[in-house]
Short mmCIF file of C-alpha atoms in Angstrom, two decimals:
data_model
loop_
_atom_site.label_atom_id
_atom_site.label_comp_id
_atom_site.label_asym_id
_atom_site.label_seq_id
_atom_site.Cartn_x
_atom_site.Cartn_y
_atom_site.Cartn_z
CA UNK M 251 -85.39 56.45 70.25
CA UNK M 252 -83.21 58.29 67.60
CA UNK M 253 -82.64 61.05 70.69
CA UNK M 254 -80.06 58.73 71.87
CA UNK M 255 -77.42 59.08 68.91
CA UNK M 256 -77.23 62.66 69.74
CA UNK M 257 -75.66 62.31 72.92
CA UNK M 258 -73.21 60.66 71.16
CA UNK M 259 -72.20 63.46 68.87
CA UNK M 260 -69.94 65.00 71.20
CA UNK M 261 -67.28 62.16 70.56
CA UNK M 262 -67.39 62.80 66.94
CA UNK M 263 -64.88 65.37 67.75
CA UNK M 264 -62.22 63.29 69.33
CA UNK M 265 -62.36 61.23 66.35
CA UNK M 266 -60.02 63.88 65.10
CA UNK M 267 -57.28 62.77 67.29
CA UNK M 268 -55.94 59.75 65.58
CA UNK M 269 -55.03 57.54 69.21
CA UNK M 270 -58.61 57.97 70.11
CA UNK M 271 -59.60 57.14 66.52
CA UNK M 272 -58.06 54.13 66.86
CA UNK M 273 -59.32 53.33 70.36
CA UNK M 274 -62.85 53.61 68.58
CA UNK M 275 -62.32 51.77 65.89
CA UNK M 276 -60.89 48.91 67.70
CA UNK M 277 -63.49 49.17 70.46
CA UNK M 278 -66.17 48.72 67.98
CA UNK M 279 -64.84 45.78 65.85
CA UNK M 280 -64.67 43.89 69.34
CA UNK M 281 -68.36 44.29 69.38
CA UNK M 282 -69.28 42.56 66.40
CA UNK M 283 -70.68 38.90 66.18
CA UNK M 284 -68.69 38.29 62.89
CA UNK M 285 -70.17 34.36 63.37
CA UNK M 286 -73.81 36.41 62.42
CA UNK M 287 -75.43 33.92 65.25
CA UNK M 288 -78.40 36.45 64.41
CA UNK M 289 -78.69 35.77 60.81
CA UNK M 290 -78.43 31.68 61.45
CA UNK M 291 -81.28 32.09 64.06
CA UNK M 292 -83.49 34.19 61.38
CA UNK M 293 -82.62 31.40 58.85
CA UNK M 294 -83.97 28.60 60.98
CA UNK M 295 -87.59 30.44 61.48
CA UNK M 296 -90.35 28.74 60.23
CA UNK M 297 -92.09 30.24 57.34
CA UNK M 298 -95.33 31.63 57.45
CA UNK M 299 -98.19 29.28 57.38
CA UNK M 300 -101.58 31.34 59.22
CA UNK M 301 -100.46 30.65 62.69
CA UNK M 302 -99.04 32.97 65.60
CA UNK M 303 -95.20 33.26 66.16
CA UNK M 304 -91.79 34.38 65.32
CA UNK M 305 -91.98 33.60 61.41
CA UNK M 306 -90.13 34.38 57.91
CA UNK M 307 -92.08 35.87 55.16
CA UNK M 308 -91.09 36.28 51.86
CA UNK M 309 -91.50 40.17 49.92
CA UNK M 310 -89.99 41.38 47.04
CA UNK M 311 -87.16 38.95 47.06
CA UNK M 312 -86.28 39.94 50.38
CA UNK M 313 -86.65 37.71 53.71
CA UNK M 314 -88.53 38.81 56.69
CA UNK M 315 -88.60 38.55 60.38
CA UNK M 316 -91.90 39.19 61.63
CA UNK M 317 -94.04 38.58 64.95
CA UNK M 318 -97.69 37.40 64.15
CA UNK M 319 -100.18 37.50 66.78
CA UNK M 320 -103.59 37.40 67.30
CA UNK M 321 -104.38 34.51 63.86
CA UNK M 322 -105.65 31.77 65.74
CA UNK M 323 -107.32 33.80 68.39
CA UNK M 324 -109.12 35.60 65.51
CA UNK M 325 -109.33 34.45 62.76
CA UNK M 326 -110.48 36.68 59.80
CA UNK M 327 -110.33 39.64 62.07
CA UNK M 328 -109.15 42.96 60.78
CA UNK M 329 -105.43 43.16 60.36
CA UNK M 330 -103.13 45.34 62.26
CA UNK M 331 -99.34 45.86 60.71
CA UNK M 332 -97.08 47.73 63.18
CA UNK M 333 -93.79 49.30 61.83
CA UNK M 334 -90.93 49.82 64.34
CA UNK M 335 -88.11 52.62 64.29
CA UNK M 336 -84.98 53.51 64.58
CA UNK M 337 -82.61 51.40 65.88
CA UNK M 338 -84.49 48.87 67.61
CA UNK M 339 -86.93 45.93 65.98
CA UNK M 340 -90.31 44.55 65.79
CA UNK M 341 -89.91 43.70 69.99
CA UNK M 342 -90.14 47.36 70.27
CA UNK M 343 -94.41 46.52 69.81
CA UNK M 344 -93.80 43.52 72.79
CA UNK M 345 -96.08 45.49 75.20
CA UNK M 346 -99.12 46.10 73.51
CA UNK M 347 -99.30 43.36 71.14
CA UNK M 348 -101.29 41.08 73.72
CA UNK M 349 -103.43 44.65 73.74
CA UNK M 350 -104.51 44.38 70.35
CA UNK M 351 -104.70 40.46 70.17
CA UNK M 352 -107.76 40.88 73.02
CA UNK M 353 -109.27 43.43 71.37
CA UNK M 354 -110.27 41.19 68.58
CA UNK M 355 -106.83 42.25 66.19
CA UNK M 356 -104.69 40.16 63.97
CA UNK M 357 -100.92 41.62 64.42
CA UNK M 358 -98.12 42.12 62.15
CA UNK M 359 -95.20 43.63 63.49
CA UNK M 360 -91.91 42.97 60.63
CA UNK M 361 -88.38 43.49 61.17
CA UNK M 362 -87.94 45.92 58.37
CA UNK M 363 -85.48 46.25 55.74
CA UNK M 364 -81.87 46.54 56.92
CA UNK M 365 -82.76 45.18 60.41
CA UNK M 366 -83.93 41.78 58.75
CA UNK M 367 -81.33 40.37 58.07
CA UNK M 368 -82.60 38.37 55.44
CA UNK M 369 -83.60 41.79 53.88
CA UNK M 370 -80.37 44.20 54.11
CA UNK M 371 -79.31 45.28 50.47
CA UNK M 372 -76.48 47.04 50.45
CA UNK M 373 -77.10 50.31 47.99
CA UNK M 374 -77.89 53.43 49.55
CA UNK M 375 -80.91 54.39 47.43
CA UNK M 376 -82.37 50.87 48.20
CA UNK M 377 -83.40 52.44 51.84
CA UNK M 378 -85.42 55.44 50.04
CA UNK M 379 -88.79 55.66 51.74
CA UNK M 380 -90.66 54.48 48.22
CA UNK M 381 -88.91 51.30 49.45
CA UNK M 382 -90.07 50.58 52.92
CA UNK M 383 -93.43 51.61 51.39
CA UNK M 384 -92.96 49.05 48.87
CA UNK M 385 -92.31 46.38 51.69
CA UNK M 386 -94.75 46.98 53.59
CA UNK M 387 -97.38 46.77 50.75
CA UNK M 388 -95.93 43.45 49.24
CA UNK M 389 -95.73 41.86 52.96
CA UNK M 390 -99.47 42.75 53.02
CA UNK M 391 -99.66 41.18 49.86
CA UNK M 392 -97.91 37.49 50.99
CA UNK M 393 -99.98 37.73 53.96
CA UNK M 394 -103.63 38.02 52.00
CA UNK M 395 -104.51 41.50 52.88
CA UNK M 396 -106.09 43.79 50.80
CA UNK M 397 -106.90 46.41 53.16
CA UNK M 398 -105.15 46.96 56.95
CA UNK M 399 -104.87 48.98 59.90
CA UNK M 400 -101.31 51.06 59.71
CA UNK M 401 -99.42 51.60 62.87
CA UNK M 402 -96.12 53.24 62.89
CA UNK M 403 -93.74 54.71 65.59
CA UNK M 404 -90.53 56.90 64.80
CA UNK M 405 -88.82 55.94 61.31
CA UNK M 406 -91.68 53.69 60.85
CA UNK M 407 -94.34 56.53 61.28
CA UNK M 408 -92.37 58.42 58.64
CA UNK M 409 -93.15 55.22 56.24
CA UNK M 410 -96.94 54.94 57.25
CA UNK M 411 -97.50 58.75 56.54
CA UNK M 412 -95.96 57.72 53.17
CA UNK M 413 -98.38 54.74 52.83
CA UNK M 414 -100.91 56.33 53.29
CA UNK M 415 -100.47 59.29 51.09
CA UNK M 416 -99.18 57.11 48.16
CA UNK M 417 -101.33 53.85 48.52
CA UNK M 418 -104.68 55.39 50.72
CA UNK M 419 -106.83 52.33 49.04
CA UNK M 420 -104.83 49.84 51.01
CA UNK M 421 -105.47 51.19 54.98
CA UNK M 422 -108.09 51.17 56.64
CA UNK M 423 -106.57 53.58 59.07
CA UNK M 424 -103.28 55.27 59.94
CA UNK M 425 -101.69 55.50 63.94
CA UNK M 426 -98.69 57.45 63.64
CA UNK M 427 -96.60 58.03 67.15
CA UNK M 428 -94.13 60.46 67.18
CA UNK M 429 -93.62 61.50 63.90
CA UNK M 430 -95.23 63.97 62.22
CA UNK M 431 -96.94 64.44 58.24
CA UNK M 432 -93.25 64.41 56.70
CA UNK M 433 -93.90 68.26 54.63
CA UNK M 434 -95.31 69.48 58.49
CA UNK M 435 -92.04 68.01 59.77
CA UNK M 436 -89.76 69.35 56.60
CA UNK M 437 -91.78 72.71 57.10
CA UNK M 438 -90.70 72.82 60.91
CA UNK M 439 -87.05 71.55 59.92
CA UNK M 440 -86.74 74.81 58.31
CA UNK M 441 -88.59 76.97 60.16
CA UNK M 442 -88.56 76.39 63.70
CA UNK M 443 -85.50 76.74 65.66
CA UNK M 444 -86.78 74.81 68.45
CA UNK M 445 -87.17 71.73 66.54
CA UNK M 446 -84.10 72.70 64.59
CA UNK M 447 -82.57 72.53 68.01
CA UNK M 448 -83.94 68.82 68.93
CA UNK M 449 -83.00 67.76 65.10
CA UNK M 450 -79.11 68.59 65.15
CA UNK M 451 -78.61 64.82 65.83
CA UNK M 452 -79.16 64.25 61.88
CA UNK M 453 -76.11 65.94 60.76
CA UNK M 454 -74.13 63.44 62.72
CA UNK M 455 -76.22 60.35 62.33
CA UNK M 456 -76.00 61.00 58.64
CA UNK M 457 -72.21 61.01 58.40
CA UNK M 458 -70.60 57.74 57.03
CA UNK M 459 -68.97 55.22 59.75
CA UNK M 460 -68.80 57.35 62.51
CA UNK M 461 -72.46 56.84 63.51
CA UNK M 462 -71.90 53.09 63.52
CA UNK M 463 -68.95 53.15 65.30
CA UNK M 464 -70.12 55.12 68.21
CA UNK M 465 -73.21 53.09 68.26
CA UNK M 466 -71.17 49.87 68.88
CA UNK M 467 -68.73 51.12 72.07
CA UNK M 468 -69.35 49.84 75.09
CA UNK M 469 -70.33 46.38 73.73
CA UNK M 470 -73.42 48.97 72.54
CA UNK M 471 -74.61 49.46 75.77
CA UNK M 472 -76.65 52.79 74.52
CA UNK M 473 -78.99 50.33 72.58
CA UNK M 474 -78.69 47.52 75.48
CA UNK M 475 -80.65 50.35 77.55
CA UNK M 476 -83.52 51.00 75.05
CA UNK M 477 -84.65 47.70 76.08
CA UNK M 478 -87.89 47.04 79.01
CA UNK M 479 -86.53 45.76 82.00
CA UNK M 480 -90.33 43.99 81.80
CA UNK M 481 -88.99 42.79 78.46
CA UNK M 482 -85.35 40.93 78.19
CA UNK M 483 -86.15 39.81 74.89
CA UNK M 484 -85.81 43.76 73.64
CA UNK M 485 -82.68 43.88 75.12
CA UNK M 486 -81.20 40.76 73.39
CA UNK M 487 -82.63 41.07 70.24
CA UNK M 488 -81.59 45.08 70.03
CA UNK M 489 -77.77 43.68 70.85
CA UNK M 490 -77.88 41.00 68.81
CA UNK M 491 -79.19 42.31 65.59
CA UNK M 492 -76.60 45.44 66.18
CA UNK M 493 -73.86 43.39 66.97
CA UNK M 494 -73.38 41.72 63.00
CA UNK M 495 -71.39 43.48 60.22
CA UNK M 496 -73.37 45.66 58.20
CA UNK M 497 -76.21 46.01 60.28
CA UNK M 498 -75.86 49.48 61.63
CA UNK M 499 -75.02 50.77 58.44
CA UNK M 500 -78.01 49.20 57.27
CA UNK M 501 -80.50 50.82 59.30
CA UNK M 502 -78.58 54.20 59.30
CA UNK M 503 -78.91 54.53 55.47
CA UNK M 504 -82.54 55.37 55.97
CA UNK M 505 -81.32 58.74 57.09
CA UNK M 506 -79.11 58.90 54.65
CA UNK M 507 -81.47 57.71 52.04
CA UNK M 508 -83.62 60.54 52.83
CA UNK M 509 -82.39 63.97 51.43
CA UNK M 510 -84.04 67.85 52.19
CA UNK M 511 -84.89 66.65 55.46
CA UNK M 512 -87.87 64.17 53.91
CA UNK M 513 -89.33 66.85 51.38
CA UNK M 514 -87.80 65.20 48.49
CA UNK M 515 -89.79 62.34 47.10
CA UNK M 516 -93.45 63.24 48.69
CA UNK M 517 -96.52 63.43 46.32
CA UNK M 518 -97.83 66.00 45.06
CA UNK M 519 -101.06 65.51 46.62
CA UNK M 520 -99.91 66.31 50.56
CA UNK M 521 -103.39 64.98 51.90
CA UNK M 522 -103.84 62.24 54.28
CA UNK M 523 -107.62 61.04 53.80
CA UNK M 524 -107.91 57.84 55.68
CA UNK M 525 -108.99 58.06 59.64
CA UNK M 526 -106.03 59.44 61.21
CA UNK M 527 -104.81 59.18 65.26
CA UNK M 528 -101.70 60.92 66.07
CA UNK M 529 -99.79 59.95 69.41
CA UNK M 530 -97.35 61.98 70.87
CA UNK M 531 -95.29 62.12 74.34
CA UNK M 532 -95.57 65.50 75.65
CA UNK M 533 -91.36 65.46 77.39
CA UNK M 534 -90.53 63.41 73.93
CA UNK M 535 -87.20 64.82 73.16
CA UNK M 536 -86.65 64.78 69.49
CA UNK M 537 -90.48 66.19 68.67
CA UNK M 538 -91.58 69.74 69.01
CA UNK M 539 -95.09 71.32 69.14
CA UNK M 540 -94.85 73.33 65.85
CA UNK M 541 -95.17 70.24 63.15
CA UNK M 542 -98.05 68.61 65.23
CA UNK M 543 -99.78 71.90 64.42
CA UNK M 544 -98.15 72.28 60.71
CA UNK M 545 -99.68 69.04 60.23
CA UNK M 546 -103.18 69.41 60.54
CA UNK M 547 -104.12 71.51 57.61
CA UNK M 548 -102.53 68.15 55.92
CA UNK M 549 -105.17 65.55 57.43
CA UNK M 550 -108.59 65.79 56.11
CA UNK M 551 -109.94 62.85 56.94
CA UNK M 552 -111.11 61.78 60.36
CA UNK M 553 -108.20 62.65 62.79
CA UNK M 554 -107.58 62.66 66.66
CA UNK M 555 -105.02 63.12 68.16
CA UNK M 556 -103.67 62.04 71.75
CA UNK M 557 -100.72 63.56 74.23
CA UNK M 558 -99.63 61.33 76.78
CA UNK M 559 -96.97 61.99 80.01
CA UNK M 560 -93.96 60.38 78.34
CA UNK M 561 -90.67 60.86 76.03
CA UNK M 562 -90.18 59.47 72.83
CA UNK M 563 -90.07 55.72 73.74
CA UNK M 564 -94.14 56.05 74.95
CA UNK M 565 -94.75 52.72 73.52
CA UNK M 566 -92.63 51.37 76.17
CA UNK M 567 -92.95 53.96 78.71
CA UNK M 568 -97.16 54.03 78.86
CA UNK M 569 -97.81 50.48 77.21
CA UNK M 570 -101.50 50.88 78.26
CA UNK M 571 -102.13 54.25 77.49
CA UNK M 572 -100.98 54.03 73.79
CA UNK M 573 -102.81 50.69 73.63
CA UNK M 574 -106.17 51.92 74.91
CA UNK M 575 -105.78 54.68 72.23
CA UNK M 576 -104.92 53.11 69.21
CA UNK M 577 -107.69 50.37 70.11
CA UNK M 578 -109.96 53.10 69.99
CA UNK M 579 -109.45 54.32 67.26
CA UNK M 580 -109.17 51.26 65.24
CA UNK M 581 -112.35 50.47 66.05
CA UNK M 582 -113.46 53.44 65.22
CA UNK M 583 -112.23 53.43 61.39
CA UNK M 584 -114.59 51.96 58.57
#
C-alpha cells in the first residue's frame, strides 16, 4: 500500500514553482472535511461490552476504533488481533475476517494510533514504534487477553515484529505479511540496491507537508482506489478518515517517527521465538527477496513461510489464499 506515495514523488518537484505550489495547496484544503463528520461518527460508537461490531475501546488514555468479530460465535476462543498499515484502516482485514470468525477465531482488528481519531496525539515521538507496541498490548489488556494470536500487514507488520521481540510472553503466534524482521529489512536498506531501489519512496514520504498534500489532490482519489470494489465500505472509510485535518500527518509521522531506516530502537536480543508465518506477494512492489532471506537467521522458533501470486495489497488481492494460510498456522501454534 505505501508503493502508492511513490508515484507521487515526481510532483514534489513542481512544488518548486510557486503557481503550482499554490494550485496544490489550495487543491488539498478543498479536500478536507473541516466539520470532522469522521470524528462525530467515532464518538457515537458504542463502547465495548463482549459483543461483535464497530466499537470504541479505551487504551492508554487514548480512544479506539476497532472491528470485533467472531465473540458471540465463539466465545472463549483464542484471540486474533490484526494490525492494518499504511494509509488505510482496520477495513483493510474486511475480507478475511468472516475467514477467521468460521474457523473458530475471536477478531480484533483496531484503527491504530493517528488513524483513530480518538487516538491522534500530535508529537512526533508519540508515533515511535515502542508506542504502537504499547497500544496494542494495553488494547489486549481492556479486552481480557493475556496471551493472542498477532497478525500484521505493512506498517502494522513492522509493529508485530516489534511485539513480539519486546513482549514474546504475550503471543501466541506472529503472521507478518509483507514486512520483513525490521534489522533483515534495515540490513537490506543498506545493502541491497534493489530494495534500495523499491524504498526511495521514504525520502519523500518523510518530508514535512508535502506528503500530505499530494495525498489529498484529486479529492484523494489515490487512496479512493486502494479500496475493494467487493468492499465500498474500504473506500469510504479510507476517504473519510483522510479527508479531516491532521489526519495524514498523523499517520505519516510513523515514518517519520522511525529514524536509520527502523534500526534505531530494536532490542538487543534480535530473535523472534514465538511460531512465526511470513506472507509475502511475489510482484509486491515495495518488498524485495534479499530481507525475506536476511531474516531467517533472525526466527528461531517455528517459522513458515508462504509466497502467493499478488502485489503488496495480497490481503485484498487473494482474500482466500492469505486466509487459508494464516488459519493454518494459527492452529498450528501452542
Amino acid at each position: 500500500m505505501i508503493w502508492c506515495i511513490a508515484r507521487w514523488g515526481c510532483l514534489s518537484l513542481l512544488v518548486l514553482m510557486p503557481g503550482m505550489g499554490l494550485y496544490l495547496h489550495f487543491s488539498a484544503q478543498a479536500a478536507l472535511d473541516n466539520n470532522f463528520q469522521y470524528s462525530r461518527q467515532a464518538a457515537e460508537l458504542p463502547n465495548f461490552t463482549g459483543g461483535n461490531g464497530l466499537v470504541q475501546a479505551e487504551a492508554r488514555g487514548y480512544t479506539y476504533r476497532v472491528r470485533i468479530a467472531g465473540f458471540e460465535e465463539n466465545p472463549g476462543a483464542p484471540p486474533v488481533i490484526l494490525l492494518h498499515g499504511f494509509p488505510v484502516t482496520s477495513a483493510m482485514w474486511l475480507p478475511i475476517i468472516d475467514y477467521l470468525v468460521t474457523a473458530g477465531f475471536r477478531v480484533v482488528a483496531p484503527d491504530q494510533r493517528g488513524y483513530s481519531p480518538g487516538a491522534r496525539p500530535s508529537a512526533l515521538h508519540a508515533y515511535h514504534v515502542t508506542e504502537l507496541v504499547a497500544d496494542v498490548l494495553a488494547l489486549a489488556d481492556f479486552l481480557g487477553f493475556d496471551q493472542f494470536h498477532l497478525v500484521g500487514h505493512d506498517w502494522g507488520a513492522m509493529v508485530s515484529w516489534h511485539a513480539a521481540l519486546t513482549a514474546p510472553q504475550r503471543l501466541y503466534s506472529l503472521s507478518a505479511l509483507t514486512v520483513t524482521h525490521p534489522a533483515a529489512f534495515a540490513d537490506a536498506l543498506q545493502r541491497d540496491p534493489d530494495q534500495q531501489r523499491r524504498s526511495r519512496y521514504l525520502g519523500l514520504i518523510s518530508l514535512p507537508w508535502l506528503p500530505e498534500t499530494l495525498m489529498l489532490q484529486n479529492d484523494l482519489a489515490r487512496l479512493r482506489a486502494l479500496g475493494s470494489p467487493d468492499w465500498p465500505e474500504q473506500t469510504r472509510e479510507y476517504s473519510a478518515m483522510f479527508s479531516e485535518p491532521g489526519a495524514a500527518t498523523a499517520a505519516l509521522n510513523w515514518y517519520r517517527a522511525l529514524p536509520d531506516g527502523g534500526r534505531a530502537g530494536l532490542p538487543a536480543d534480535l530473535e523472534v521465538r514465538v511460531p512465526t508465518l511470513f506472507i509475502w506477494g511475489s510482484r509486491d512492489e515495495v518488498l524485495g527477496p534479499y530481507s525475506i532471506t536476511a531474516q531467517r537467521k533472525y526466527v528461531t522458533g517455528d517459522y513458515t513461510e508462504v509466497e502467493i501470486d499478488a502485489g503488496h495489497r495480497l490481503v485484498q488481492q487473494k482474500p482466500s489464499r492469505v486466509a487459508a494460510a494464516l488459519v493454518a498456522h494459527l492452529r498450528g501454534a501452542p
